[in-house]
Amino acid sequence: MSLPWILLLLPLLVAALNYVLLQKQHTIAALLSTASAVATFGIAFSLLGTTSSPESYQWIKLGPLSLDIGITIDKLSTGMMIVVTGVGMLVHIFSLAYMKDDGAKARFFTGLSLFMFSMTGIVLANNFIMTFIFWELVGLSSYLLIGHWYQKDSAADASKKAFLTNRIGDFGFMIGILLLWNITGTFSFDEMKLPPDLATGALVAALLCIFCGAVGKSAQLPLHVWLPDAMEGPTPVSALIHAATMVAAGVYMLFRVQISLPDCFDNLAGTIISWVGGITALVAALMATQQDDIKRILAYSTLSQLGYMVMTVGLTAGDAGMFHLFTHAWFKALLFLGSGAVIYACHHEQDIWKMGGLMKKMPITGFTFFLGYAALIAVPFVTSGFWSKEEILSAAFEHNKALFWIAVFVAFLTTFYMTRLFVVAFLGKTKSDNADHAHEVGPLMYIPLILLAAMALLSATKLGGLDIAKTLSAIRPNHHEHPTIVLAASVVTLVFGLLAGFFLYNGKEKDPLNFPLFRNRFYIDSLYDNFIVKYFQDAFAAIVHFFDELLINGLFVGGLSRGAQGIGLLIRRMQSGNLQTYAAFLGLGVLVIIYLIVF
């Protein structure tokens, strides 16, 4: 078996072993899953620079239609695999300490291995059918991991919300796959070609349906509501699924389509996709400015950054989006794992207004978190986030000036709300007993933080003749110079965001700003809960219940069953085996015959 197939199947084998044999051997299951994550990272690293297509295996043959299970090894897939396996490996190591006292640790690591298998399948898939299969497996994995602490109603509800919301997007995704197959005649990414006489409307419809899958998986408006609630899962899950890999699958899939069908988004579909991304980036950033839960702030930040990436794909500059995906993965995983270390040290306190002074209490965690914060707000020339964000702003400036200014304002908001988080949680004096008794976490937690901090600084840096991003197969755009206005906008927004965040929140005991619209998330969740769920979902369920219970079960199925039961009782009485009963029936029959003959 070749290395790419081992890379794909090893996590599945480990998940099966953990589930079947090691459910009660928690430590062995955790170590086995971690070892498989280390091994897959080693394999992914060894595949860098290769561009081969290992043998595909025929799965289903229906006349001219052939569905294969195959793997694509190219610069895009190997670069994405470094992200998936690299972040996955560090999350596994961090989880050894974070989940050490969890009673269901074996089940947790089984879920992590299943997720690694599912995400690897999406990255390596060479056709849409294989992508869709693993797309759904990622949904299952996230459902299991978000709801790991299913005893809590909030966690159980969050896992169901994530699963159902993604099914809405995936239904459109499935239709889009079929439409694109009808247009191109193939499911294979390498074999797709648009016919010369294709109507633009047909292509736009197919691409927008494909985009529905990304709207769900990458949490774009209006299907973004599941991602912040998914923070109910263990914090390592947040880092693995919702910061670095799962939510990036939508962007990866769209860019894979863009590579297969060049210029396919140069139409109304691209315009819609870019504006959905831009509006999502703006709305999510506004929501983040008024959140108090440290993980929810980072969740809305992820939503906003994903909006950036989706916007660039719609602007036909997907290489800039993929470059930002690569850099963002490392520093956002750092921020989430850093928040996990803080929550762990503060006895599971997540409210930033009950923290404070953590830089002194947790110097390693605090300093690495600061580096992740610096990368996210794109401190010029020294952080990876700066280089990738510049590519996004340059692409927006070149293709759509309105989206460029939206992206600039989002950059200001990002600096503002992340400065708010850092000043309130890490600087000043402690604001609670939990924060006062916090202390530095152990090496199993802070070593992954240090490695991720190094990537937050260096993943996009060129050191002499070494381009780290290209060495790790990242898609770095070929733009060498950016308009002066782009750099000026970056510096100005950074300075004003820092000043506003620091002077508004330094030394404050409570939030001096109060914007209910942002704090209540534009009331979108309330709209869904009180209108969509209540008046559509629950009403439809009541109608179905009426027909099912009263008409189907009560009248048709129930009536027929009771009628059959009554006839059976009557016949049973006739066949009782009692001679007196038989004699009575015989006498009754004789009387009837006499009556019919005489009268």
XYZ file of C-alpha atoms in Angstrom:
599
model
C 0.000 0.000 0.000
C 1.393 3.413 -1.004
C 2.030 6.218 1.473
C -0.983 8.347 0.404
C -3.357 5.468 1.115
C -1.696 4.871 4.498
C -2.091 8.585 5.196
C -5.816 8.271 4.487
C -6.607 4.942 6.188
C -4.383 4.991 9.297
C -6.675 7.296 11.344
C -9.693 5.139 10.401
C -7.900 1.997 11.570
C -6.997 3.663 14.873
C -10.567 4.917 15.366
C -11.881 1.390 14.774
C -9.381 -0.142 17.207
C -10.220 2.420 19.878
C -13.960 1.869 19.446
C -13.887 -1.933 19.318
C -11.069 -2.860 21.695
C -10.040 0.126 23.806
C -13.222 1.813 25.033
C -12.179 1.245 28.654
C -8.419 1.613 28.090
C -8.487 5.394 28.074
C -4.756 6.085 28.253
C -3.840 3.518 25.592
C -6.552 4.842 23.258
C -5.340 8.419 23.728
C -1.696 7.494 23.087
C -2.594 5.387 20.042
C -4.576 8.244 18.481
C -1.770 10.694 19.198
C 0.809 8.333 17.691
C -1.302 8.020 14.532
C -1.534 11.833 14.304
C 2.263 12.101 14.558
C 2.648 9.380 11.907
C 0.233 11.055 9.482
C 2.097 14.353 9.863
C 5.351 12.563 9.064
C 3.805 10.974 5.964
C 2.290 14.286 4.835
C 5.672 15.986 5.254
C 7.372 13.263 3.197
C 4.897 13.835 0.346
C 5.781 17.534 -0.042
C 6.880 18.361 -3.555
C 5.335 15.253 -5.138
C 2.657 15.493 -7.811
C 1.428 11.985 -8.455
C -1.975 10.362 -8.748
C -1.974 6.914 -7.118
C -4.191 4.222 -8.527
C -7.922 4.820 -8.271
C -10.307 2.030 -7.367
C -13.655 1.600 -9.079
C -16.467 1.708 -6.547
C -19.719 1.709 -8.550
C -20.302 1.050 -12.250
C -23.699 1.994 -13.719
C -23.573 1.868 -17.503
C -21.358 4.731 -18.661
C -21.215 6.164 -15.120
C -18.206 5.083 -13.087
C -17.627 6.229 -9.504
C -14.067 5.862 -8.254
C -12.257 6.192 -4.950
C -8.993 7.902 -5.750
C -6.388 10.283 -4.362
C -4.900 13.482 -5.757
C -1.388 14.465 -4.705
C -0.504 17.968 -5.856
C 0.694 21.238 -4.351
C -2.779 22.153 -3.107
C -3.532 18.835 -1.402
C -0.079 18.380 0.144
C -0.115 21.926 1.513
C -3.554 21.428 3.007
C -2.454 18.085 4.483
C 0.400 19.833 6.314
C -2.213 22.098 7.893
C -4.622 19.272 8.768
C -2.031 16.851 10.140
C 0.186 19.519 11.706
C -2.603 21.210 13.637
C -4.188 17.821 14.323
C -0.964 16.465 15.811
C -0.541 19.449 18.149
C -4.198 19.290 19.193
C -3.776 15.603 20.066
C -0.722 16.366 22.204
C -2.484 19.281 23.921
C -5.535 17.069 24.572
C -3.440 14.487 26.433
C -3.201 17.026 29.259
C -6.453 18.934 28.763
C -8.617 15.770 28.777
C -6.574 13.681 31.209
C -9.341 13.545 33.837
C -12.234 13.144 31.416
C -14.228 9.956 32.024
C -14.830 9.447 28.306
C -11.302 10.155 27.100
C -11.222 7.064 24.871
C -14.413 8.160 23.104
C -12.988 11.659 22.671
C -9.787 10.444 21.001
C -11.783 8.014 18.875
C -13.743 11.019 17.610
C -10.503 12.896 16.908
C -9.163 9.996 14.822
C -12.447 9.722 12.926
C -12.275 13.436 12.221
C -8.687 13.164 10.954
C -9.772 10.378 8.585
C -12.746 12.401 7.347
C -10.817 15.615 6.790
C -7.965 13.770 5.083
C -10.493 12.239 2.699
C -11.795 15.685 1.689
C -8.288 16.991 1.049
C -7.081 13.990 -0.973
C -10.304 13.283 -2.912
C -9.945 13.405 -6.692
C -13.661 13.620 -7.456
C -16.851 15.213 -6.138
C -18.518 11.983 -5.013
C -15.605 11.059 -2.772
C -15.533 14.644 -1.518
C -19.227 14.500 -0.640
C -18.854 11.201 1.251
C -16.069 12.563 3.425
C -17.862 15.909 3.650
C -20.698 14.110 5.430
C -18.270 12.138 7.597
C -16.748 15.423 8.778
C -20.280 16.502 9.725
C -20.700 13.296 11.734
C -17.299 13.735 13.397
C -18.053 17.317 14.398
C -21.450 16.236 15.779
C -19.757 13.639 17.992
C -16.987 15.969 19.175
C -19.105 19.073 19.789
C -21.531 16.941 21.785
C -18.792 15.088 23.673
C -20.174 16.379 26.973
C -23.700 15.429 25.934
C -24.815 15.421 29.571
C -24.974 19.213 29.258
C -28.072 20.343 27.395
C -26.118 23.207 25.821
C -23.552 20.809 24.327
C -26.197 18.392 23.063
C -28.183 21.249 21.510
C -25.041 22.740 19.925
C -24.097 19.438 18.279
C -27.607 19.038 16.856
C -27.600 22.647 15.673
C -24.290 22.160 13.865
C -25.447 18.912 12.275
C -28.829 20.190 11.084
C -27.537 23.549 9.854
C -24.874 21.827 7.784
C -27.471 19.471 6.299
C -29.231 22.502 4.811
C -26.081 23.594 3.029
C -25.199 20.031 2.047
C -28.559 19.538 0.314
C -27.719 22.429 -2.000
C -24.172 21.069 -2.354
C -25.531 17.717 -3.539
C -27.749 19.417 -6.135
C -24.772 21.480 -7.304
C -22.637 18.366 -7.754
C -25.324 16.792 -9.932
C -25.766 19.995 -11.958
C -22.034 20.270 -12.543
C -21.890 16.595 -13.548
C -24.692 17.252 -16.033
C -22.667 20.151 -17.482
C -19.208 18.558 -17.579
C -20.095 14.860 -17.826
C -17.721 13.868 -15.039
C -17.259 14.000 -11.272
C -13.453 14.044 -11.532
C -11.739 17.348 -10.794
C -8.994 16.722 -13.362
C -11.384 15.847 -16.192
C -13.854 18.723 -15.816
C -14.242 20.965 -18.861
C -16.969 23.447 -19.690
C -18.647 22.980 -23.087
C -18.214 25.975 -25.414
C -21.965 26.478 -25.920
C -22.824 26.411 -22.210
C -25.444 28.901 -21.059
C -24.110 31.189 -18.334
C -27.247 30.714 -16.247
C -26.704 26.968 -16.008
C -23.131 27.449 -14.756
C -24.193 30.134 -12.267
C -26.919 27.849 -10.860
C -24.480 24.942 -10.475
C -21.799 27.076 -8.821
C -24.212 28.713 -6.384
C -25.539 25.296 -5.354
C -21.942 24.120 -4.882
C -21.387 27.265 -2.816
C -24.250 26.222 -0.512
C -21.986 23.483 0.809
C -19.322 26.066 1.639
C -21.934 28.348 3.246
C -22.765 25.550 5.670
C -19.320 24.102 6.297
C -17.457 27.420 6.347
C -20.251 29.104 8.335
C -21.162 31.977 6.022
C -24.332 34.050 6.339
C -27.073 32.950 6.819
C -25.884 29.479 7.981
C -23.229 30.868 10.323
C -25.229 30.353 13.521
C -23.861 26.899 14.352
C -20.195 27.886 14.695
C -20.299 30.072 17.853
C -22.541 27.542 19.625
C -20.075 24.796 18.697
C -17.763 26.276 21.334
C -19.695 24.103 23.824
C -17.382 21.249 22.877
C -13.966 20.763 24.543
C -11.575 23.559 23.594
C -9.175 21.277 21.622
C -12.171 20.470 19.427
C -12.652 24.177 18.820
C -9.040 24.473 17.702
C -9.133 21.404 15.467
C -12.542 21.674 13.838
C -13.596 25.282 13.995
C -10.359 27.212 13.693
C -8.098 25.369 11.335
C -9.537 22.539 9.310
C -13.238 21.728 9.123
C -14.492 25.244 8.530
C -11.740 25.766 5.965
C -13.011 22.795 3.942
C -15.524 25.003 2.144
C -12.828 27.436 1.009
C -10.578 24.535 -0.040
C -13.396 22.955 -2.062
C -14.235 26.220 -3.844
C -10.597 26.779 -4.755
C -10.355 23.191 -6.034
C -13.288 23.975 -8.351
C -11.597 27.208 -9.416
C -8.456 25.283 -10.355
C -10.455 22.666 -12.291
C -12.558 25.276 -14.103
C -10.469 28.460 -14.497
C -12.458 31.700 -14.591
C -15.630 29.823 -13.596
C -16.404 32.493 -10.979
C -16.045 35.358 -13.428
C -19.825 35.863 -13.541
C -22.828 36.507 -11.292
C -21.911 33.505 -9.121
C -18.552 35.053 -8.290
C -20.190 38.386 -7.487
C -22.669 36.772 -5.095
C -19.971 34.646 -3.446
C -17.655 37.625 -2.923
C -20.398 39.753 -1.370
C -21.580 36.934 0.897
C -17.985 36.587 2.102
C -17.508 40.321 2.570
C -20.779 40.806 4.468
C -20.056 37.763 6.644
C -16.631 39.192 7.515
C -18.203 42.520 8.512
C -21.179 41.200 10.475
C -19.095 38.623 12.368
C -16.518 41.258 13.322
C -19.246 43.543 14.658
C -20.675 40.679 16.718
C -17.227 39.904 18.156
C -16.857 43.419 19.584
C -19.539 42.758 22.227
C -18.955 39.114 23.216
C -17.608 38.278 26.680
C -16.873 34.548 26.326
C -13.221 34.179 25.259
C -13.998 31.265 22.930
C -16.986 33.001 21.339
C -14.870 36.050 20.543
C -12.419 33.769 18.742
C -15.301 31.940 17.048
C -16.675 35.156 15.561
C -13.146 36.071 14.570
C -12.962 32.780 12.658
C -16.254 33.621 10.942
C -14.847 36.979 9.914
C -11.571 35.570 8.575
C -13.440 32.877 6.652
C -15.475 35.666 5.098
C -12.198 37.169 3.891
C -11.206 33.865 2.265
C -14.586 33.270 0.611
C -14.589 36.851 -0.672
C -11.292 36.337 -2.498
C -12.522 33.143 -4.162
C -15.526 35.057 -5.489
C -13.167 37.762 -6.717
C -11.323 35.074 -8.751
C -8.288 35.489 -6.488
C -8.608 32.226 -4.604
C -4.838 31.896 -4.273
C -4.904 34.829 -1.829
C -7.680 33.125 0.140
C -5.775 29.827 0.296
C -2.628 31.629 1.431
C -4.607 33.250 4.255
C -6.155 29.858 5.064
C -2.634 28.474 5.512
C -1.377 31.227 7.820
C -4.673 31.621 9.680
C -4.721 27.931 10.577
C -1.613 28.207 12.734
C -2.336 31.393 14.653
C -6.030 30.650 15.143
C -5.207 27.165 16.456
C -2.709 28.914 18.754
C -5.375 31.319 20.021
C -7.899 28.566 20.651
C -5.428 26.286 22.419
C -4.187 29.328 24.354
C -7.745 30.058 25.426
C -8.037 26.395 26.410
C -4.965 26.738 28.619
C -6.486 29.861 30.194
C -9.829 28.155 30.786
C -8.049 25.122 32.269
C -5.930 27.298 34.595
C -8.930 29.427 35.625
C -11.018 26.392 36.619
C -13.135 26.475 33.455
C -13.958 30.162 33.637
C -14.594 31.578 30.141
C -15.790 35.149 30.847
C -12.971 37.590 30.075
C -14.401 40.007 32.674
C -13.606 37.403 35.350
C -9.971 37.008 34.285
C -7.324 39.750 34.198
C -3.647 39.735 35.130
C -3.008 36.417 33.376
C 0.194 37.593 31.708
C 1.902 37.519 35.108
C 0.176 34.317 36.229
C 0.789 32.408 32.975
C 3.829 33.962 31.234
C 4.342 31.261 28.574
C 0.661 31.047 27.688
C 0.337 34.817 27.815
C 3.324 35.479 25.561
C 2.340 32.857 22.972
C -1.238 34.147 23.011
C 0.153 37.641 22.413
C 2.009 36.374 19.332
C -1.188 34.787 18.012
C -3.021 38.046 18.684
C -0.304 39.959 16.829
C -0.607 37.619 13.840
C -4.399 37.937 13.729
C -4.340 41.743 13.800
C -1.567 41.590 11.157
C 1.316 43.474 12.776
C 3.316 44.618 9.724
C 6.345 42.699 8.426
C 6.840 40.441 11.466
C 3.754 38.216 11.482
C 2.384 35.731 8.961
C -1.085 37.252 9.169
C 0.213 40.526 7.742
C 1.530 38.952 4.535
C -1.613 36.944 3.827
C -3.982 39.780 4.759
C -2.110 42.100 2.396
C -2.799 39.662 -0.426
C -6.508 39.708 0.397
C -6.680 43.501 0.585
C -4.722 43.822 -2.665
C -7.057 41.390 -4.438
C -10.091 43.306 -3.187
C -8.558 46.633 -4.212
C -7.890 45.283 -7.708
C -11.309 43.690 -8.293
C -13.881 45.549 -6.171
C -13.214 48.834 -4.391
C -16.385 48.613 -2.254
C -15.340 45.223 -0.877
C -11.843 46.604 -0.327
C -13.131 49.299 2.031
C -15.336 46.773 3.811
C -12.260 44.557 4.265
C -10.286 47.535 5.617
C -13.001 48.310 8.160
C -13.061 44.633 9.175
C -9.298 44.864 9.750
C -9.902 47.799 12.126
C -12.626 45.865 13.981
C -10.374 42.814 14.247
C -7.637 44.861 15.896
C -10.184 46.526 18.187
C -11.940 43.422 19.538
C -8.741 41.381 19.880
C -7.080 44.250 21.775
C -10.179 44.343 23.997
C -9.800 40.612 24.673
C -6.077 40.793 25.415
C -6.236 43.892 27.623
C -9.180 42.623 29.693
C -8.019 39.012 30.084
C -4.225 39.285 30.288
C -3.361 42.776 31.554
C -4.299 44.750 34.665
C -5.305 43.113 37.923
C -7.125 39.847 38.458
C -10.910 40.136 38.542
C -11.891 36.876 40.279
C -10.607 34.171 42.595
C -10.278 31.769 39.684
C -7.950 34.167 37.893
C -6.089 34.943 41.110
C -5.296 31.239 41.620
C -4.362 30.589 37.967
C -0.913 29.184 37.224
C 1.083 28.126 34.197
C 0.027 24.914 32.477
C 2.295 21.910 31.977
C 4.617 21.148 29.042
C 2.079 19.001 27.176
C 0.040 22.177 26.810
C 2.633 24.896 26.407
C 4.930 23.071 23.946
C 2.192 22.989 21.246
C 1.601 26.681 21.995
C 5.276 27.496 21.438
C 5.389 25.578 18.136
C 2.208 27.257 16.898
C 3.563 30.649 17.959
C 6.654 30.035 15.843
C 4.421 29.244 12.853
C 2.308 32.344 13.582
C 5.445 34.413 13.070
C 7.293 32.469 10.385
C 4.792 30.522 8.257
C 4.666 33.279 5.618
C 8.195 34.614 6.085
C 11.042 34.441 3.613
C 14.333 33.779 5.406
C 17.093 34.444 2.929
C 16.505 31.988 0.122
C 14.037 29.921 2.161
C 10.366 30.564 1.528
C 8.718 28.670 4.390
C 5.230 28.858 2.910
C 6.270 27.458 -0.469
C 8.418 24.818 1.229
C 5.256 23.639 3.002
C 3.325 23.786 -0.310
C 1.289 26.821 0.655
C -0.371 28.627 -2.243
C 1.455 31.958 -2.178
C 0.160 34.442 -4.776
C 2.656 35.773 -7.275
C 1.950 39.419 -6.408
C 5.220 41.067 -5.433
C 4.158 44.684 -4.996
C 1.012 46.036 -3.421
C -0.575 49.441 -3.969
C 0.575 52.037 -1.449
C -3.010 52.581 -0.316
C -3.238 48.938 0.797
C -0.237 49.198 3.105
C -1.379 52.604 4.347
C -4.842 51.255 5.115
C -3.324 48.312 7.017
C -1.124 50.547 9.174
C -3.838 53.133 9.880
C -6.443 50.553 10.865
C -3.915 48.786 13.074
C -2.948 51.969 14.910
C -6.517 53.195 15.409
C -7.715 49.740 16.460
C -4.931 49.426 19.025
C -5.543 52.902 20.433
C -9.318 52.449 20.625
C -9.065 49.023 22.217
C -6.406 49.969 24.766
C -7.792 53.298 25.950
C -11.393 52.074 26.109
C -10.657 48.889 28.079
C -7.442 49.396 30.025
C -8.238 49.204 33.746
C -11.995 48.733 33.206
C -14.044 46.365 35.375
C -16.949 46.144 32.939
C -17.580 46.919 29.296
C -17.972 50.700 28.755
C -19.725 50.038 25.431
C -23.176 48.520 25.040
C -24.550 47.742 21.609
C -27.449 45.279 22.046
C -27.609 44.696 18.302
C -24.038 43.369 18.257
C -24.238 41.654 21.655
C -27.394 39.812 20.594
C -25.788 38.828 17.289
C -28.075 40.979 15.138
C -30.958 38.930 16.584
C -30.422 36.369 13.821
C -30.362 33.460 16.275
C -33.528 34.778 17.935
C -35.169 35.081 14.531
C -34.372 31.463 13.763
C -35.489 30.242 17.198
C -38.686 32.266 17.437
C -39.774 32.354 13.813
C -38.191 29.655 11.675
C -38.177 26.962 14.358
C -41.460 27.881 16.019
C -43.654 28.827 13.066
C -42.177 26.607 10.378
C -40.331 23.661 11.861
C -42.586 23.107 14.889
C -45.755 23.895 12.930
C -44.782 21.484 10.181
C -43.912 18.867 12.794
C -47.356 19.379 14.407
C -49.069 18.867 11.048
C -47.052 15.740 10.387
C -47.848 14.513 13.891
C -51.576 15.128 13.291
C -51.601 13.134 10.072
C -49.352 10.438 11.486
C -51.067 9.898 14.825
C -54.704 10.740 14.155
C -55.243 9.958 10.487
C -52.601 7.399 9.552
C -52.219 5.535 12.838
C -55.627 6.390 14.270
C -57.963 5.990 11.290
C -56.221 3.973 8.601
C -53.565 1.823 10.217
C -55.229 1.825 13.647
C -58.736 1.349 12.250
C -57.735 -1.516 9.994
C -55.762 -3.190 12.749
C -58.689 -2.899 15.198
C -61.075 -4.228 12.525
C -58.814 -7.193 11.868
C -58.536 -7.757 15.591
C -62.351 -7.735 15.991
C -62.866 -10.182 13.128
C -60.187 -12.388 14.629
C -61.926 -12.358 18.009
C -65.236 -13.325 16.336
C -63.650 -16.183 14.411
C -61.838 -17.327 17.528
C -65.180 -17.532 19.321
C -66.512 -19.704 16.510
C -63.503 -22.007 16.770
C -63.490 -22.308 20.556
C -63.547 -26.167 20.730
C -66.648 -26.083 23.010
C -69.269 -28.726 21.950
C -72.141 -26.736 23.406
C -71.121 -23.711 21.328
C -70.915 -25.827 18.177
C -74.388 -27.359 18.952
C -75.817 -23.889 19.436
C -74.393 -22.741 16.075
C -75.752 -25.927 14.441
C -79.227 -25.279 15.861
C -79.074 -21.634 14.762
C -78.087 -22.725 11.284
C -80.967 -25.206 11.062
C -83.431 -22.503 12.085
C -82.082 -20.157 9.420
C -82.392 -22.820 6.717
C -85.969 -23.644 7.753
C -86.834 -19.946 7.706
C -85.419 -19.506 4.201
C -87.264 -22.615 2.879
C -90.661 -21.788 4.417
C -90.777 -18.020 3.959
